[in-house]
PDB file of C-alpha atoms in Angstrom:
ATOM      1  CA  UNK Y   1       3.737   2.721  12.021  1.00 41.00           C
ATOM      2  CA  UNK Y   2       1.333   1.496  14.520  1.00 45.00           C
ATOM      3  CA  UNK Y   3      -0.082   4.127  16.656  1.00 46.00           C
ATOM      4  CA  UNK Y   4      -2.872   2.277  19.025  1.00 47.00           C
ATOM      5  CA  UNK Y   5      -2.957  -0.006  21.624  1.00 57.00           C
ATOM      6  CA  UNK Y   6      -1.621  -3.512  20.934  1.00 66.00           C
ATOM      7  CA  UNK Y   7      -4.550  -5.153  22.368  1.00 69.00           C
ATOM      8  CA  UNK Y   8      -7.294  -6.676  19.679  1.00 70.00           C
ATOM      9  CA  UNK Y   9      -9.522  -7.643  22.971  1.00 75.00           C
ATOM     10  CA  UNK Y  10     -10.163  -6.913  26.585  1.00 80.00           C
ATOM     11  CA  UNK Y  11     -11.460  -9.447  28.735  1.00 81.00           C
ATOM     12  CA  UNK Y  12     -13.739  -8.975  31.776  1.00 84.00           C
ATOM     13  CA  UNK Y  13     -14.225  -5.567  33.364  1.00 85.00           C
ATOM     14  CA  UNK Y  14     -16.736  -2.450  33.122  1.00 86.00           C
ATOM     15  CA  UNK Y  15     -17.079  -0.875  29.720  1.00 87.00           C
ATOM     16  CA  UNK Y  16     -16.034   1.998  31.488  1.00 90.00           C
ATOM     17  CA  UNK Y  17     -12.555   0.170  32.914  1.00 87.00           C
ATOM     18  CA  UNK Y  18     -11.989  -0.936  29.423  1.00 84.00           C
ATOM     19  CA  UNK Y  19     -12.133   2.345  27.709  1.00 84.00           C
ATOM     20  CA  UNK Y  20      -9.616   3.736  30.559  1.00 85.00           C
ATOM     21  CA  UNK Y  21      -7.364   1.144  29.382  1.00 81.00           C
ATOM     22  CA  UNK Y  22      -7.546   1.651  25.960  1.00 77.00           C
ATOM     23  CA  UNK Y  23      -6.913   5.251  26.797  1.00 80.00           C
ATOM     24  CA  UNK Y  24      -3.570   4.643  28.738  1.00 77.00           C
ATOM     25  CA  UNK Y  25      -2.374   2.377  26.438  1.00 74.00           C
ATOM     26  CA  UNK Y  26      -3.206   4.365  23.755  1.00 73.00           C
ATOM     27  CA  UNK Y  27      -1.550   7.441  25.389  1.00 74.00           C
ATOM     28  CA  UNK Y  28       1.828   5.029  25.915  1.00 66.00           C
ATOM     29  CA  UNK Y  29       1.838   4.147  22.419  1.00 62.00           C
ATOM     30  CA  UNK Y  30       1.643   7.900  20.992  1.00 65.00           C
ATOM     31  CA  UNK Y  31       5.053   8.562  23.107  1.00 62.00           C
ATOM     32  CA  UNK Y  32       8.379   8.271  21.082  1.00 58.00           C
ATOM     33  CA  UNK Y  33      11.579   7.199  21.799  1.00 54.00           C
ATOM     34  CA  UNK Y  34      13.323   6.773  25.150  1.00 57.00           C
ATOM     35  CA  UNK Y  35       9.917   8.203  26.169  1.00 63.00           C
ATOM     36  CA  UNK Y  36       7.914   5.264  25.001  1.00 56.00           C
ATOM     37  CA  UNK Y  37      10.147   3.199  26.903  1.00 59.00           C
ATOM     38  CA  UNK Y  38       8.862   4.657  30.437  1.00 56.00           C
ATOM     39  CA  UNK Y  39      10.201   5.044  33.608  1.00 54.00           C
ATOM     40  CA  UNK Y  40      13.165   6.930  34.353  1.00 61.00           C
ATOM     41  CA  UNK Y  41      14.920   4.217  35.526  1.00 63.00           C
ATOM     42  CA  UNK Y  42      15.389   2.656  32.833  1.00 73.00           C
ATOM     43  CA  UNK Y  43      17.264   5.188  30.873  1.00 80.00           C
ATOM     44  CA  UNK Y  44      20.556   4.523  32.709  1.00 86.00           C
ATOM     45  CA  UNK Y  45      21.068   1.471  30.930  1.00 90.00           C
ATOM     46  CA  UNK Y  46      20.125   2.215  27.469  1.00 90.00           C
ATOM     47  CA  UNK Y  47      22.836   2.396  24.674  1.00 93.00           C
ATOM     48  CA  UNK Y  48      22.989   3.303  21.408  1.00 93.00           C
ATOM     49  CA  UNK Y  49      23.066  -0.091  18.900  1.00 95.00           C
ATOM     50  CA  UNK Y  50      26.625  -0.434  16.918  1.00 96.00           C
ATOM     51  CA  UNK Y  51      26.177  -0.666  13.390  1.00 96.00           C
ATOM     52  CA  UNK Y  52      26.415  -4.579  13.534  1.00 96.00           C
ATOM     53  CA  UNK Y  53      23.802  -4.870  16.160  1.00 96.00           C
ATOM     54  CA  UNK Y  54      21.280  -2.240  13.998  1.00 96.00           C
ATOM     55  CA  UNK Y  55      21.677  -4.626  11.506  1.00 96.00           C
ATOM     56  CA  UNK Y  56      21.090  -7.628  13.678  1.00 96.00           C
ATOM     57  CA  UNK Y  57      17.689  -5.894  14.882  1.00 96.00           C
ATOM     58  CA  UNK Y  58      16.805  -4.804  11.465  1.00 96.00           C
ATOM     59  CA  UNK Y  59      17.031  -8.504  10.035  1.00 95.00           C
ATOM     60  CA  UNK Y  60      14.984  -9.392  12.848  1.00 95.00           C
ATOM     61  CA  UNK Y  61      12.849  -7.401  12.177  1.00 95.00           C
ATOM     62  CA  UNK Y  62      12.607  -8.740   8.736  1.00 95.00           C
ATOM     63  CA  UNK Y  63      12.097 -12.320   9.295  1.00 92.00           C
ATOM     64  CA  UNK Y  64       9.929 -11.496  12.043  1.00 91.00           C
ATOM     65  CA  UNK Y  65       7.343  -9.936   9.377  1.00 91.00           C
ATOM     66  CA  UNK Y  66       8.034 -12.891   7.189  1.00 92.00           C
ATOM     67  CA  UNK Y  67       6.577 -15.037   9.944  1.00 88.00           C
ATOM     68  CA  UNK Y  68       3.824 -12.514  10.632  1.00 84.00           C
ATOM     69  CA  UNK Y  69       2.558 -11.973   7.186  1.00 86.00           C
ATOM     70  CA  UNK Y  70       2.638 -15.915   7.060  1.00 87.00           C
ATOM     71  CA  UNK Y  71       0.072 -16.482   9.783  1.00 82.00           C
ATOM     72  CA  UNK Y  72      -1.752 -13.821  10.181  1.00 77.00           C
ATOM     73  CA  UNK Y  73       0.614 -11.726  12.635  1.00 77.00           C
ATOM     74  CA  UNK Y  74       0.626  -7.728  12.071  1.00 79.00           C
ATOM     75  CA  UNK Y  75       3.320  -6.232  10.194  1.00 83.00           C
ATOM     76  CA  UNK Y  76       5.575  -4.234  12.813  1.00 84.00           C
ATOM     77  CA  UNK Y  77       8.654  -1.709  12.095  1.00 82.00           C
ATOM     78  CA  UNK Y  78      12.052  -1.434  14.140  1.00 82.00           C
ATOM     79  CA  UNK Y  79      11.341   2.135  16.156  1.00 80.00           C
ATOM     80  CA  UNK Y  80      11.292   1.319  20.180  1.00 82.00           C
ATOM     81  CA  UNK Y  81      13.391  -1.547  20.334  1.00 90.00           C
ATOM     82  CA  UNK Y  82      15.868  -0.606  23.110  1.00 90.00           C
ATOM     83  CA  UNK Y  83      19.724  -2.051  23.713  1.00 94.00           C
ATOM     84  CA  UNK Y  84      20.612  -2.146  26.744  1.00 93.00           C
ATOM     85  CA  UNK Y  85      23.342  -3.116  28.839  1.00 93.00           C
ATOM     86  CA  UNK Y  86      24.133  -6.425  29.809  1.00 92.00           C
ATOM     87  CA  UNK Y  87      22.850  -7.796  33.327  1.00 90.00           C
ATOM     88  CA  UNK Y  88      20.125  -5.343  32.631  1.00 89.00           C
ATOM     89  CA  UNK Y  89      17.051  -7.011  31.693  1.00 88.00           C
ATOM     90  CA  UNK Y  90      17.220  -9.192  35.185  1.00 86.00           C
ATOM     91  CA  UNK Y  91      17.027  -5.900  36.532  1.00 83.00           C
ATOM     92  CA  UNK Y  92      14.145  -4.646  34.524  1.00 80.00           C
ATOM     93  CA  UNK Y  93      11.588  -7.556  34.201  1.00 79.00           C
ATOM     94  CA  UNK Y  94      11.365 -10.753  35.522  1.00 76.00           C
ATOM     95  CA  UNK Y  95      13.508 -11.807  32.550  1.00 70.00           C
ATOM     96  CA  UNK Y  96      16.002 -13.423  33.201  1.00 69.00           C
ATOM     97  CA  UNK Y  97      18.259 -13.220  30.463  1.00 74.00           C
ATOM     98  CA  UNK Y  98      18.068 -11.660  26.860  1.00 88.00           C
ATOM     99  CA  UNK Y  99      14.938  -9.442  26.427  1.00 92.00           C
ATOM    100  CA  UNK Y 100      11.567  -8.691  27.000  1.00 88.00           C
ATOM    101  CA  UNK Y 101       8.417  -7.347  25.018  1.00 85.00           C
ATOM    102  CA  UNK Y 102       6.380  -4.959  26.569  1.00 80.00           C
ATOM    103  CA  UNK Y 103       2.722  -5.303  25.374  1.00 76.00           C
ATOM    104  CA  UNK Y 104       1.408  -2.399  26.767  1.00 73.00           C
ATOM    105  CA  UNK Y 105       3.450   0.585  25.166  1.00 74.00           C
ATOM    106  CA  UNK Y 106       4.720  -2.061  22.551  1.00 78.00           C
ATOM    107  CA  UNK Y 107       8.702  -1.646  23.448  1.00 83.00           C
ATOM    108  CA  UNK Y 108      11.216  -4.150  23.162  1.00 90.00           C
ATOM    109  CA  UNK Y 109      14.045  -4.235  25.372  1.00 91.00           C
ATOM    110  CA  UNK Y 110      17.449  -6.871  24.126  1.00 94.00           C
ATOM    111  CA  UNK Y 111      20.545  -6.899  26.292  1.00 94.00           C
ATOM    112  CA  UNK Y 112      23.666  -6.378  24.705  1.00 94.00           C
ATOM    113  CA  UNK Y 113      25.583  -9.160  23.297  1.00 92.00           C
ATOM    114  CA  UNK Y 114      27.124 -10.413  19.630  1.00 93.00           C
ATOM    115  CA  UNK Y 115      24.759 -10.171  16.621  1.00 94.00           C
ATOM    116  CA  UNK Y 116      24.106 -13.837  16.752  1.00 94.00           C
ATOM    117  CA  UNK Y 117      22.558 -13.159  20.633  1.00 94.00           C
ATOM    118  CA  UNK Y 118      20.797  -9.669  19.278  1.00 95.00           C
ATOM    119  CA  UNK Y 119      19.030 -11.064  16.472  1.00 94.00           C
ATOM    120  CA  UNK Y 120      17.303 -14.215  18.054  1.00 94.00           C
ATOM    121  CA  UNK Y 121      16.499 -12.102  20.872  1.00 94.00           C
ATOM    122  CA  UNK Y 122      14.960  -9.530  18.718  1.00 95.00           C
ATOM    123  CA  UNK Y 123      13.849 -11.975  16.550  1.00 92.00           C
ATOM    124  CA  UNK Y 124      11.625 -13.626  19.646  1.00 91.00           C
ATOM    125  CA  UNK Y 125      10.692 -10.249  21.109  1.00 90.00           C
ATOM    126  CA  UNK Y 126       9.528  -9.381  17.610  1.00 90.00           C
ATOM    127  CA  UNK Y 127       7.021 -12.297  17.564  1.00 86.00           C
ATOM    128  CA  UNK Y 128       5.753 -11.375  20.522  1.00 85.00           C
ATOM    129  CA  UNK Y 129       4.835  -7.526  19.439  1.00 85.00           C
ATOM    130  CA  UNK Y 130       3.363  -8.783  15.759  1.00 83.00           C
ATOM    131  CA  UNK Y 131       1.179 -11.463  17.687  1.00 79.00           C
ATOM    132  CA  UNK Y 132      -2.105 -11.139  18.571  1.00 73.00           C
ATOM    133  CA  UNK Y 133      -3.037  -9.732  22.304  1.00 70.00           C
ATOM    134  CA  UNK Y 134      -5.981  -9.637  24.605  1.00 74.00           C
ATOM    135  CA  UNK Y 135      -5.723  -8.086  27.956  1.00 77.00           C
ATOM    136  CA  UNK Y 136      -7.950  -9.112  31.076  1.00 83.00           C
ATOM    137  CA  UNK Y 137      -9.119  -6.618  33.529  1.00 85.00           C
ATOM    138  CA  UNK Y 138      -9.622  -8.895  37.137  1.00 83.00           C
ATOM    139  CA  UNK Y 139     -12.639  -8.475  39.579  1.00 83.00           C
ATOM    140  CA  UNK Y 140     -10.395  -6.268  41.756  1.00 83.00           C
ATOM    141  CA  UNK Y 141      -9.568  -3.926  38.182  1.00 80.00           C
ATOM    142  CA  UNK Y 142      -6.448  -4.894  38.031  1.00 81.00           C
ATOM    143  CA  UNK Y 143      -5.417  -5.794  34.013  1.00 76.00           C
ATOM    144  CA  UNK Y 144      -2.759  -7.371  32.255  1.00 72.00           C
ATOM    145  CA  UNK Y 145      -2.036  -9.195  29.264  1.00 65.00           C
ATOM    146  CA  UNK Y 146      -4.164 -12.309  28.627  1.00 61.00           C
ATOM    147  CA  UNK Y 147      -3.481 -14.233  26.104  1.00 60.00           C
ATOM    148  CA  UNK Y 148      -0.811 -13.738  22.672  1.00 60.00           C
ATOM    149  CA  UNK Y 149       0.102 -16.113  20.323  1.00 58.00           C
ATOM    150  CA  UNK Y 150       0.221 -16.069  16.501  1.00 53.00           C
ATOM    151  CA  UNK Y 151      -2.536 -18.189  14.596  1.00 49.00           C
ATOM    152  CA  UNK Y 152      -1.345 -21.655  12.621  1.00 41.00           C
TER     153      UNK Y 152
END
């Protein structure tokens, strides 16, 4: 579905610096699969979604479009979204618990639970990828994500 960078602004930085970003994010984006997801570490905890929990993420993903067609969100499909095991997320992010949205190569990541744990932590996760995102490049070049939200 969506093949470029998540970001609909960049903040601050050299028109050069923001093209480079563009570029890498773009270049994370075109990956697929356990690919997408990045570094190698990661791949040790990944595991394959039960049919129950597919259909947990896929409802998600549903109402999560609902929402996003609603106010003004992007519509977003259910490739890269990543089950992994549980404890992993802590390990991962600075998540604590449950998941985590990756902006940059637009990846979700749940930990493993029921279906009632899946789908409000995909459901969340989803909000964050269909919501609007500006990154900020810093004085020292340094960028990350600015600002997301949804509009009401």
């Amino acid at each position: 579905m969506e093949k470029f960078p998540s970001f609909n602004e960049i903040v601050g930085g050299t028109p050069k610096q923001k093209e480079d970003l563009i570029q890498e994010a773009a270049e994370a984006v075109a990956l697929e699969g356990k690919e997408r997801f990045g570094k190698k570490k990661y791949e040790k905890y990944i595991v394959e979604p039960t049919p129950e929990q597919q259909e947990a993420i896929d409802q998600a993903v549903s109402y999560a479009n609902e929402v996003a067609r609603r106010y003004g969100g992007r519509e977003i499909d259910n490739q890269n979204i990543f089950l992994v095991k549980r404890g992993a997320v802590s390990k991962l992010s600075r998540n604590l618990f449950g998941g985590f949205y990756d902006a940059f190569n637009q990846s979700i990541v749940i930990e493993e639970g029921d279906t009632i744990e899946i789908s409000l932590t995909a459901a969340h996760e989803l909000l964050h990828k269909a919501s609007f995102h500006s990154a900020k490049i810093d004085e020292h070049g340094e960028d990350d994500l600015y600002r997301s939200g949804i509009s009401m």
